[in-house]
mmCIF file of C-alpha atoms in Angstrom:
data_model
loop_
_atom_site.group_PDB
_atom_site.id
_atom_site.type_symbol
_atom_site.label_atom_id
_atom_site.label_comp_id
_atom_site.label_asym_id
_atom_site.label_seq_id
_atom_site.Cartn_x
_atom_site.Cartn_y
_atom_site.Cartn_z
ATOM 1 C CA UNK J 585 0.000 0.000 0.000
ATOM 2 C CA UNK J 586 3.162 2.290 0.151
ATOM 3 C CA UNK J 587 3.829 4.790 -2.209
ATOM 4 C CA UNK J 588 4.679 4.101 -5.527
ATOM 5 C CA UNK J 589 8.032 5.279 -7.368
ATOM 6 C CA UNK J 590 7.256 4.205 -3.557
ATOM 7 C CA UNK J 591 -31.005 -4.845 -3.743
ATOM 8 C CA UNK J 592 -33.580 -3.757 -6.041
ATOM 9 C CA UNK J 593 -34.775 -0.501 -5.723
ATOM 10 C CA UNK J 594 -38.145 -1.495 -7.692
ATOM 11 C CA UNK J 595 -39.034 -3.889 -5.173
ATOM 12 C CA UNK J 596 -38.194 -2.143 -1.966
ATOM 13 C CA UNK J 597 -39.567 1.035 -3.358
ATOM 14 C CA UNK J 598 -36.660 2.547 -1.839
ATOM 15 C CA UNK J 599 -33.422 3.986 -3.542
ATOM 16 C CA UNK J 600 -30.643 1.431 -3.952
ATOM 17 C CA UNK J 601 -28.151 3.188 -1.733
ATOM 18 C CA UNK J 602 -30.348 3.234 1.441
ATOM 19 C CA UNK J 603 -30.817 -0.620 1.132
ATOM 20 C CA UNK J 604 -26.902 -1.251 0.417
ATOM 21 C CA UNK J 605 -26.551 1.008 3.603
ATOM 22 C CA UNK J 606 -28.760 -1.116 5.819
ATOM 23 C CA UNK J 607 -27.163 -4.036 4.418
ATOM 24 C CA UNK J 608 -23.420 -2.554 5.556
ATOM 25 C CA UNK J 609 -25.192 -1.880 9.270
ATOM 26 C CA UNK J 610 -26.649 -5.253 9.557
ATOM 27 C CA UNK J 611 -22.968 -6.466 9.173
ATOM 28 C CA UNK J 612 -21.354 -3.918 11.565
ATOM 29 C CA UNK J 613 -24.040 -5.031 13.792
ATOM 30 C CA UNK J 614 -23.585 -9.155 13.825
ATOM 31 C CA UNK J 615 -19.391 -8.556 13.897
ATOM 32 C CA UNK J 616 -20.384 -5.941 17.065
ATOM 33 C CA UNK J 617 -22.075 -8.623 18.307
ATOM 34 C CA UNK J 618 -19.753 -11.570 18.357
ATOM 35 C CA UNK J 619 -21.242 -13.364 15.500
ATOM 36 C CA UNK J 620 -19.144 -13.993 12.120
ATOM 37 C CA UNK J 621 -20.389 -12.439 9.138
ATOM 38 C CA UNK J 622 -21.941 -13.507 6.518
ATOM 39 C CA UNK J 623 -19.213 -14.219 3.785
ATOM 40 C CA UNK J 624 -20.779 -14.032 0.082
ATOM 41 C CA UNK J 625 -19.732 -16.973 -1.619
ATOM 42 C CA UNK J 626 -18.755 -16.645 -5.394
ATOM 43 C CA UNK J 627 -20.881 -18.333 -8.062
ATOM 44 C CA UNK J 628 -19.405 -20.498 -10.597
ATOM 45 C CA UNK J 629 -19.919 -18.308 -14.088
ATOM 46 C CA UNK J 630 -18.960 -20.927 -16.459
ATOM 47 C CA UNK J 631 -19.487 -19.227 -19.902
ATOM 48 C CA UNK J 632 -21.651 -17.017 -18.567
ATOM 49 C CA UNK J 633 -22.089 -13.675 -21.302
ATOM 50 C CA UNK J 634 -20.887 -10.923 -19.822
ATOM 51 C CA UNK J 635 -21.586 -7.647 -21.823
ATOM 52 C CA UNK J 636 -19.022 -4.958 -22.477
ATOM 53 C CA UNK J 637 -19.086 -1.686 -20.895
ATOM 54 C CA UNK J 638 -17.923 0.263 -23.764
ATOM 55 C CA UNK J 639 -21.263 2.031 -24.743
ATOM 56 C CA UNK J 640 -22.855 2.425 -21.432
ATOM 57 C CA UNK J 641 -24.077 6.034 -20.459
ATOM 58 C CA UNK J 642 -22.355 7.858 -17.232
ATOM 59 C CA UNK J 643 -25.943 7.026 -15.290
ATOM 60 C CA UNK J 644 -25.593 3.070 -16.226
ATOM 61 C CA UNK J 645 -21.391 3.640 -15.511
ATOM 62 C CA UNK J 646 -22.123 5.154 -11.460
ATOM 63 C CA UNK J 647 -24.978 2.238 -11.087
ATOM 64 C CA UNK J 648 -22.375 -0.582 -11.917
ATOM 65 C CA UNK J 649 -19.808 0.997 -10.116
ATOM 66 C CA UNK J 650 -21.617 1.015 -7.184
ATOM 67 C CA UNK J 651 -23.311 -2.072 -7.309
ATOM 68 C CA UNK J 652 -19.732 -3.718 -7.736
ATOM 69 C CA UNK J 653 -18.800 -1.910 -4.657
ATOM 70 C CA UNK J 654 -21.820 -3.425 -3.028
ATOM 71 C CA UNK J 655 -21.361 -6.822 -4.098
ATOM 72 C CA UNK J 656 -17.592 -6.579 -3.026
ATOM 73 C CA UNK J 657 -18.901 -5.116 0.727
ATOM 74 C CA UNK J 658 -20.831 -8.815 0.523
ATOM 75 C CA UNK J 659 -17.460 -10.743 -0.456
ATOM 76 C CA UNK J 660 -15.499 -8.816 2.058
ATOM 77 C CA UNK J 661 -17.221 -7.720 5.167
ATOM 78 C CA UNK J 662 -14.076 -8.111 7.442
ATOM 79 C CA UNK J 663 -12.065 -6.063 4.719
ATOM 80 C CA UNK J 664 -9.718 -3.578 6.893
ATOM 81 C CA UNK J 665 -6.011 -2.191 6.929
ATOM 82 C CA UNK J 666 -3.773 -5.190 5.826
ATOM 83 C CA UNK J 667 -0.561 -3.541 7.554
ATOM 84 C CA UNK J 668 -0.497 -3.825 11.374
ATOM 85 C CA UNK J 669 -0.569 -0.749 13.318
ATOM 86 C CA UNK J 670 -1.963 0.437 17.025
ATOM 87 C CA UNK J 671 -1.904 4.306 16.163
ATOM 88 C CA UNK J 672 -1.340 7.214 13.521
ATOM 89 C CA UNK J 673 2.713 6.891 13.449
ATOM 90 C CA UNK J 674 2.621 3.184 13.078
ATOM 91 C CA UNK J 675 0.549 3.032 10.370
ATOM 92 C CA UNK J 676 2.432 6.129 8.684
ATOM 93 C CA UNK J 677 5.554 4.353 9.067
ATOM 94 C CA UNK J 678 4.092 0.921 8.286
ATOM 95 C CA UNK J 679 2.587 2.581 4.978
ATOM 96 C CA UNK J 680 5.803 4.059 3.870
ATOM 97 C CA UNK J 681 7.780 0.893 4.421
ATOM 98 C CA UNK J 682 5.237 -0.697 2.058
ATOM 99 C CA UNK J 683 6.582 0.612 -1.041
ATOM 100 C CA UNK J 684 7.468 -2.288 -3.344
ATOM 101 C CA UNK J 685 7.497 -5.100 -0.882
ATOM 102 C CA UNK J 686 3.955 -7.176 0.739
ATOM 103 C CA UNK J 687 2.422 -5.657 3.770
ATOM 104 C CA UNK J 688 2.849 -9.111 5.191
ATOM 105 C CA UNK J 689 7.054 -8.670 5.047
ATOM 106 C CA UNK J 690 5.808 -4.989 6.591
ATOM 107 C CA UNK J 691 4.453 -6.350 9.304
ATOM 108 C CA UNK J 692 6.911 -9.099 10.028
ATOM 109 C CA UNK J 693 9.568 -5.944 10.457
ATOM 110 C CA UNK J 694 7.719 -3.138 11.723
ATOM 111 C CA UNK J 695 7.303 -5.131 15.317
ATOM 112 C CA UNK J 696 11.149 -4.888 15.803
ATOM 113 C CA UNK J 697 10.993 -1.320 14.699
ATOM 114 C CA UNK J 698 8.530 -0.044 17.130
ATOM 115 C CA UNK J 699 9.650 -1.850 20.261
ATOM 116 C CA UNK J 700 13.398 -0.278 20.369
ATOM 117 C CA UNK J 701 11.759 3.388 18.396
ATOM 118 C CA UNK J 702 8.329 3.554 19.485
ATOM 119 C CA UNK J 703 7.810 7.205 19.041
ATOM 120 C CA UNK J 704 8.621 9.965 16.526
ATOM 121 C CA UNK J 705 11.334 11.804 18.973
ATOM 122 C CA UNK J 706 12.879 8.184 19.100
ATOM 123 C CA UNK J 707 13.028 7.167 15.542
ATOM 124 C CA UNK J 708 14.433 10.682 14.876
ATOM 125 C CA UNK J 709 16.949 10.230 17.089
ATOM 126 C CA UNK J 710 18.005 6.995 15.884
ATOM 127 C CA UNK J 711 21.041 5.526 14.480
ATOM 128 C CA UNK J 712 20.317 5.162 10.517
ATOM 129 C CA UNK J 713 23.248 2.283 10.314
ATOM 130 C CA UNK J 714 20.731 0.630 13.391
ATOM 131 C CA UNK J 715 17.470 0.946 11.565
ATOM 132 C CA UNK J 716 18.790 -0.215 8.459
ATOM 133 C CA UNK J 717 19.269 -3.098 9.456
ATOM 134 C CA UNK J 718 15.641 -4.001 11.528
ATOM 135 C CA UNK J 719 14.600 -2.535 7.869
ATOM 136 C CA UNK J 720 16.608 -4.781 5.250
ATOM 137 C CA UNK J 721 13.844 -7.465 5.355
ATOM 138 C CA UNK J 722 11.557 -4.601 3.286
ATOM 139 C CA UNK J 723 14.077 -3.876 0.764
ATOM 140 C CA UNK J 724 15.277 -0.527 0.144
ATOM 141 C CA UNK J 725 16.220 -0.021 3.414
ATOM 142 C CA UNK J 726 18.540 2.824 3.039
ATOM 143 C CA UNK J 727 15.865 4.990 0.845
ATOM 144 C CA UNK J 728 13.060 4.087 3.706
ATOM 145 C CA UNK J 729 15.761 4.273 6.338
ATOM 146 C CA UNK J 730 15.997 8.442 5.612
ATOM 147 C CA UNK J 731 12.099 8.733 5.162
ATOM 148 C CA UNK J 732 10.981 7.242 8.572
ATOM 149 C CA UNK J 733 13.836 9.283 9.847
ATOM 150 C CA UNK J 734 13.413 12.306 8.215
ATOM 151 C CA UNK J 735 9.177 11.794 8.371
ATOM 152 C CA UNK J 736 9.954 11.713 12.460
ATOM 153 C CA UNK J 737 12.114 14.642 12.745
ATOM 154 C CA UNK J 738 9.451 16.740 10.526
ATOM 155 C CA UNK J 739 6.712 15.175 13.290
ATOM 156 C CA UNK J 740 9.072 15.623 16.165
ATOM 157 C CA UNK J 741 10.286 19.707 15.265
ATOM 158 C CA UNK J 742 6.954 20.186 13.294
ATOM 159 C CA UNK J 743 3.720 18.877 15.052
ATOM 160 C CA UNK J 744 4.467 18.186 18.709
ATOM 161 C CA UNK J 745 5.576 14.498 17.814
ATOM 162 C CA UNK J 746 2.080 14.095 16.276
ATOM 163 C CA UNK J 747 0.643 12.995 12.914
ATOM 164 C CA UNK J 748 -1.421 15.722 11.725
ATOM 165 C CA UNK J 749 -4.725 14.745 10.665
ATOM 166 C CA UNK J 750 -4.969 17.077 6.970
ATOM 167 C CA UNK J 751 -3.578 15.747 3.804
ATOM 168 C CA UNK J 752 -2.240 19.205 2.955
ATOM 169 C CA UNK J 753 -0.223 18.534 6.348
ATOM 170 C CA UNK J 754 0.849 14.755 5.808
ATOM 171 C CA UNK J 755 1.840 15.391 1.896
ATOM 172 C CA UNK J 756 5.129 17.538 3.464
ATOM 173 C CA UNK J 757 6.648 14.383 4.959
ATOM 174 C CA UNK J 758 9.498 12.934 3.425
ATOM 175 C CA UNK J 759 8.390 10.039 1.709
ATOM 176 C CA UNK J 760 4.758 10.549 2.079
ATOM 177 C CA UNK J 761 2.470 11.414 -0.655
ATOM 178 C CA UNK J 762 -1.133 10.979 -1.717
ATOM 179 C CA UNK J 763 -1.517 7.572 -1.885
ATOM 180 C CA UNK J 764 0.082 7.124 1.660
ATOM 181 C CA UNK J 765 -1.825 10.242 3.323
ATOM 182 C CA UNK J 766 -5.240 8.519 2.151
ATOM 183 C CA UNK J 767 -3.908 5.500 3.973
ATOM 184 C CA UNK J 768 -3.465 7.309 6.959
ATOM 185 C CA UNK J 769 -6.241 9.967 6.707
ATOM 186 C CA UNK J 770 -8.689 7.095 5.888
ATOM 187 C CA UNK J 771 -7.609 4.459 8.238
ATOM 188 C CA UNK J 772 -6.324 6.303 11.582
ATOM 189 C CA UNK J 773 -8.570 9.457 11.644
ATOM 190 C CA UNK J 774 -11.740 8.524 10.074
ATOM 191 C CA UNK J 775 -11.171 10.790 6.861
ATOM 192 C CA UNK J 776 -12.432 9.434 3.629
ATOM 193 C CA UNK J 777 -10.062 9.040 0.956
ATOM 194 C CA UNK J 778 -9.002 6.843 -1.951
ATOM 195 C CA UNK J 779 -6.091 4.373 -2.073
ATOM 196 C CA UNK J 780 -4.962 4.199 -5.473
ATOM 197 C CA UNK J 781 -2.681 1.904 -5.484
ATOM 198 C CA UNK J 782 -1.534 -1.091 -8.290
ATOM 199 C CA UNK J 783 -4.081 -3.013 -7.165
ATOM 200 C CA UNK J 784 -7.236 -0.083 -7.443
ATOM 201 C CA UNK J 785 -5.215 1.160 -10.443
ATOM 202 C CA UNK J 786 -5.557 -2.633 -12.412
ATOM 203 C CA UNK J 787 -9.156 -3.419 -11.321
ATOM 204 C CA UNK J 788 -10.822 -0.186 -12.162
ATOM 205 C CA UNK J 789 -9.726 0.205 -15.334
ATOM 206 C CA UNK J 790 -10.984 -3.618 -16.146
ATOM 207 C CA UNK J 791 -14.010 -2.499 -14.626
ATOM 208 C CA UNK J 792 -14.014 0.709 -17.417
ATOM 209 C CA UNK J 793 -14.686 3.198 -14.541
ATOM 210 C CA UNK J 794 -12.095 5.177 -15.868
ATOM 211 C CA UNK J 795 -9.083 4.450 -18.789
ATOM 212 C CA UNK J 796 -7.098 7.380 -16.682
ATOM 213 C CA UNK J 797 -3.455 6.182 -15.522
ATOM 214 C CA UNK J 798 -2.244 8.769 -13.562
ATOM 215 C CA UNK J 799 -3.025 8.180 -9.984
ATOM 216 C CA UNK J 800 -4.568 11.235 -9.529
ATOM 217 C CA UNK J 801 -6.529 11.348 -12.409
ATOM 218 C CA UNK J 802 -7.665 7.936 -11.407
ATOM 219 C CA UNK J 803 -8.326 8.800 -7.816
ATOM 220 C CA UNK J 804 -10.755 11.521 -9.347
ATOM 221 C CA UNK J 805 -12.823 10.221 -11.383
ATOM 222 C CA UNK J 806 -13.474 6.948 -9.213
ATOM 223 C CA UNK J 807 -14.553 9.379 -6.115
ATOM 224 C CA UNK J 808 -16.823 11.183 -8.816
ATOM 225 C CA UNK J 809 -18.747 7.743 -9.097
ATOM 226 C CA UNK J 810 -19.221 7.357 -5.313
ATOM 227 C CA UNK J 811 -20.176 9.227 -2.302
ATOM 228 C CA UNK J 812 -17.339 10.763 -0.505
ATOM 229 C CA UNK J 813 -17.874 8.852 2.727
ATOM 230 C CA UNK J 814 -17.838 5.038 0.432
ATOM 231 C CA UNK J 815 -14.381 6.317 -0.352
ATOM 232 C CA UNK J 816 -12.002 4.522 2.965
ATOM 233 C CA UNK J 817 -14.393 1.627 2.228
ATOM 234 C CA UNK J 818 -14.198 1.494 -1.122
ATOM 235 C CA UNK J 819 -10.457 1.004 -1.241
ATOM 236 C CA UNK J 820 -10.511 -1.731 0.507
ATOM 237 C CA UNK J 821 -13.101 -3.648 -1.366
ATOM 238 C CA UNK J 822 -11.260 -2.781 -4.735
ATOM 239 C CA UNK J 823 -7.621 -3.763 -3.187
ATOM 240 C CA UNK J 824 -8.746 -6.476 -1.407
ATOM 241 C CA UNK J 825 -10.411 -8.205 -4.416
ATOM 242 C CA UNK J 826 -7.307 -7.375 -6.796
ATOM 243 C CA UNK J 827 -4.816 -9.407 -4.033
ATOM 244 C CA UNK J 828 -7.336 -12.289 -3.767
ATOM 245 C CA UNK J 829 -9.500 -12.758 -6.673
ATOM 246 C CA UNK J 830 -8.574 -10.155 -9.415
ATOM 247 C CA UNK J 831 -4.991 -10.887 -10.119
ATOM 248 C CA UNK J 832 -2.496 -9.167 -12.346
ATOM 249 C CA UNK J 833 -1.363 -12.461 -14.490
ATOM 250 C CA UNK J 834 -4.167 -14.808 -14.076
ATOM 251 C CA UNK J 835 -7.274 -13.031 -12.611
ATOM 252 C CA UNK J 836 -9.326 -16.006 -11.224
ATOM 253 C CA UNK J 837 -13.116 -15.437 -13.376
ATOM 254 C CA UNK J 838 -14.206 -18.695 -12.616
ATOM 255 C CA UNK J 839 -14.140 -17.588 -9.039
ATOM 256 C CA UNK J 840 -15.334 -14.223 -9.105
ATOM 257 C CA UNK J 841 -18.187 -12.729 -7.725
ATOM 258 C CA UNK J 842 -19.005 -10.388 -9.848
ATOM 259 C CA UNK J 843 -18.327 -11.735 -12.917
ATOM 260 C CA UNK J 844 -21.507 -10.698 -14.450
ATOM 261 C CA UNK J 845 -20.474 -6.733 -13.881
ATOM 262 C CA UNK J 846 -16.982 -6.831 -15.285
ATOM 263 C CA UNK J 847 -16.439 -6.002 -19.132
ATOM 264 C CA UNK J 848 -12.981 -7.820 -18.504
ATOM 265 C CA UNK J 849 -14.463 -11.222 -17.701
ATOM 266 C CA UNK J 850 -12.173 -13.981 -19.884
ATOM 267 C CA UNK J 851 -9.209 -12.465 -19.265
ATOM 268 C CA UNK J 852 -8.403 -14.687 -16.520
ATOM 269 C CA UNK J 853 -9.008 -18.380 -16.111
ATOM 270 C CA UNK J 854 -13.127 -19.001 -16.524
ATOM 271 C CA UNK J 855 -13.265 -22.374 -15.124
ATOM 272 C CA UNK J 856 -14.469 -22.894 -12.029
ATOM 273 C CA UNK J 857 -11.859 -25.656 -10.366
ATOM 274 C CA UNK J 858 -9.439 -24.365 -11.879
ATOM 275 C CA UNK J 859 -9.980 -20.625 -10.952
ATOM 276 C CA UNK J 860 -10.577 -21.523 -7.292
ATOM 277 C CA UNK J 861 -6.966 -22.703 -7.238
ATOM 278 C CA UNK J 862 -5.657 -19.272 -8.376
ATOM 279 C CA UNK J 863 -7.446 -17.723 -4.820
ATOM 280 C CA UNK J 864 -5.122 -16.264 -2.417
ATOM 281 C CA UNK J 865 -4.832 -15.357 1.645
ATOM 282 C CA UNK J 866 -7.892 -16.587 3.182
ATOM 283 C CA UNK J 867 -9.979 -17.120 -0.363
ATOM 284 C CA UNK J 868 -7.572 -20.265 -0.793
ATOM 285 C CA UNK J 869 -7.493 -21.072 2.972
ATOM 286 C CA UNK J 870 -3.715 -19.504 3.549
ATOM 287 C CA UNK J 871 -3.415 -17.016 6.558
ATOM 288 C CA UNK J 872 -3.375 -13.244 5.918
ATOM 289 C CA UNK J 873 -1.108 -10.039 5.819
ATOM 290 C CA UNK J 874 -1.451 -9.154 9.275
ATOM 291 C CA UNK J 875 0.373 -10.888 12.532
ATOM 292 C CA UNK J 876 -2.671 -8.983 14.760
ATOM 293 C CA UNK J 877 -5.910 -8.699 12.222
ATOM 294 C CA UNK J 878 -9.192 -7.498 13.481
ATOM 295 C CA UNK J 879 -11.257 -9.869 15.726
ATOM 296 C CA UNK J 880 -13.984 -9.834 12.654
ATOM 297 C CA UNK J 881 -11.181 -11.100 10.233
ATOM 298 C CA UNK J 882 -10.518 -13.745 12.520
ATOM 299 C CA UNK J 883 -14.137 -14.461 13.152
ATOM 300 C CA UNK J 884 -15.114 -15.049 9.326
ATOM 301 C CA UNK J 885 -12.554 -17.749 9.356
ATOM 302 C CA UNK J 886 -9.073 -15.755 8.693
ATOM 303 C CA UNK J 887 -5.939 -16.766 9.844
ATOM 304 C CA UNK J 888 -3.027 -14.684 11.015
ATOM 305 C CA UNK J 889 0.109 -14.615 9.469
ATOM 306 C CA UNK J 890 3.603 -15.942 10.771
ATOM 307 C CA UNK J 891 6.070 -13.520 12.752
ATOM 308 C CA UNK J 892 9.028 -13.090 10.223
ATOM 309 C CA UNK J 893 12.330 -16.078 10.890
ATOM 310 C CA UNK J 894 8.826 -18.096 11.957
ATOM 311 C CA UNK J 895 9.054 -21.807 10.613
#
């Protein structure tokens, strides 16, 4: 997630959105209250006939979009934060660490990290030659060595040794842009904001919900098809089903949920069996990203990855 470079409204009689909303709070309500939620299961396509998107009006494009979004919220009630953080600074660090490498390899490092520099004043104090080397599992380490430092010192002489909560704020950072002040914006203060990152970039423009591919340009004409508070949300649907389902090489169609909305359906394998063997993390019954997930990951049946050196 790091920075790149680093319903039926006919039958209800009520509009689709306030159904799909209902829908979200019946979930939030059963995870609240101990019970796993209901995981939508994909249904074998086969050769189903999917029809293109090519034509379709920009009323038709903002229905699909959101009903994708919708059926995703089904697939992926538990979907959440895949790096492993207990406040603002972790998850800022963990985010910029994330840059070309797995969140899981994040989070088998950033425990190490925080224990001997668990604040901003510490890490900025810190011997580079000392966090380079807790940082060499993530790769890069010297580059992301001189952003965490340099993002604490700018926290520590800047902000009172806190992350400030406005992107105009968290963009000044060393190392931090967009991307990773959505993350944080989004994630630790309840902000809405997009994540556009390979994974959103891939899906939504197989999805035709935009053919931009600058990230910016992407990130605004997605949040044009939603409301701004879907956006946090949102991300993680989209990013969630591009590590899982909706892969780069061999998107698994035979497996996907919502097959029947996606102009790029055939791209990937369309058989069932053998799409449900392309399914990754928890989809295919492996643990995922996070050493300490959320109790309603763990509830729907997902498993918590290995501490790193782990056998």
């Amino acid at each position: 997630m790091g920075e790149q470079s680093l319903g039926d409204s006919k039958k209800t009689g009520k509009p689709a959105k306030k159904v799909a909303a209902k829908k979200v709070t019946a979930t939030r309500k059963a995870v609240a209250g101990g019970k796993p939620p209901a995981v939508k299961k994909a249904v074998p396509v086969g050769k189903a006939e999917v029809k293109p998107a090519a034509q379709e009006s920009r009323t038709a494009l903002v229905r699909r979009a959101r009903r994708i979004n919708r059926e995703l919220a089904a697939v992926y009630p538990y979907a959440h934060p895949e790096l492993d953080f207990e406040n603002p600074f972790q998850l800022l660090v963990a985010t910029v660490l994330s840059a070309q490498t797995t969140d899981l390899r994040v989070n088998q490092t950033t425990p190490a990290l925080f224990a001997k520099y668990p604040t901003p004043e510490d890490l900025a104090a810190a011997n580079p030659d000392e966090v380079e080397e807790i940082l060499r599992p993530c790769g890069f380490f010297r580059a992301k060595t001189r952003s965490v430092i340099g993002l604490s010192k700018a926290l520590a002489e800047d902000f009172g040794g806190e992350v400030p909560g406005r992107l105009e704020d968290l963009v000044k950072l060393p190392g931090v842009g967009r991307k990773t002040a959505f993350v944080v914006l989004g994630n630790a203060f309840g902000r809405p904001g997009i994540t556009v990152d390979t994974h959103f970039q891939r899906l939504v423009r197989r999805w035709q919900w935009t053919d931009e591919t600058d990230p910016d340009k992407i990130e605004a004409a997605v949040g044009a098809l939603f409301p701004k508070g879907e956006w946090t949300d949102l991300s993680h649907h989209v990013i969630w089903h591009g590590r899982r389902i909706c892969h780069a090489r061999k998107p698994a169609c035979g497996a996907c949920p919502i097959a029947p909305l996606c102009p790029a359906y055939g791209e990937g394998e369309t058989d069932p069996e053998k799409a449900n063997k392309l399914l990754k993390y928890e989809k295919g019954g492996f643990p995922g990203q996070r050493l300490k997930p959320p109790q309603a990951y763990l509830d729907a049946g997902g498993k918590p990855a290995a501490p790193l050196g782990a056998v």
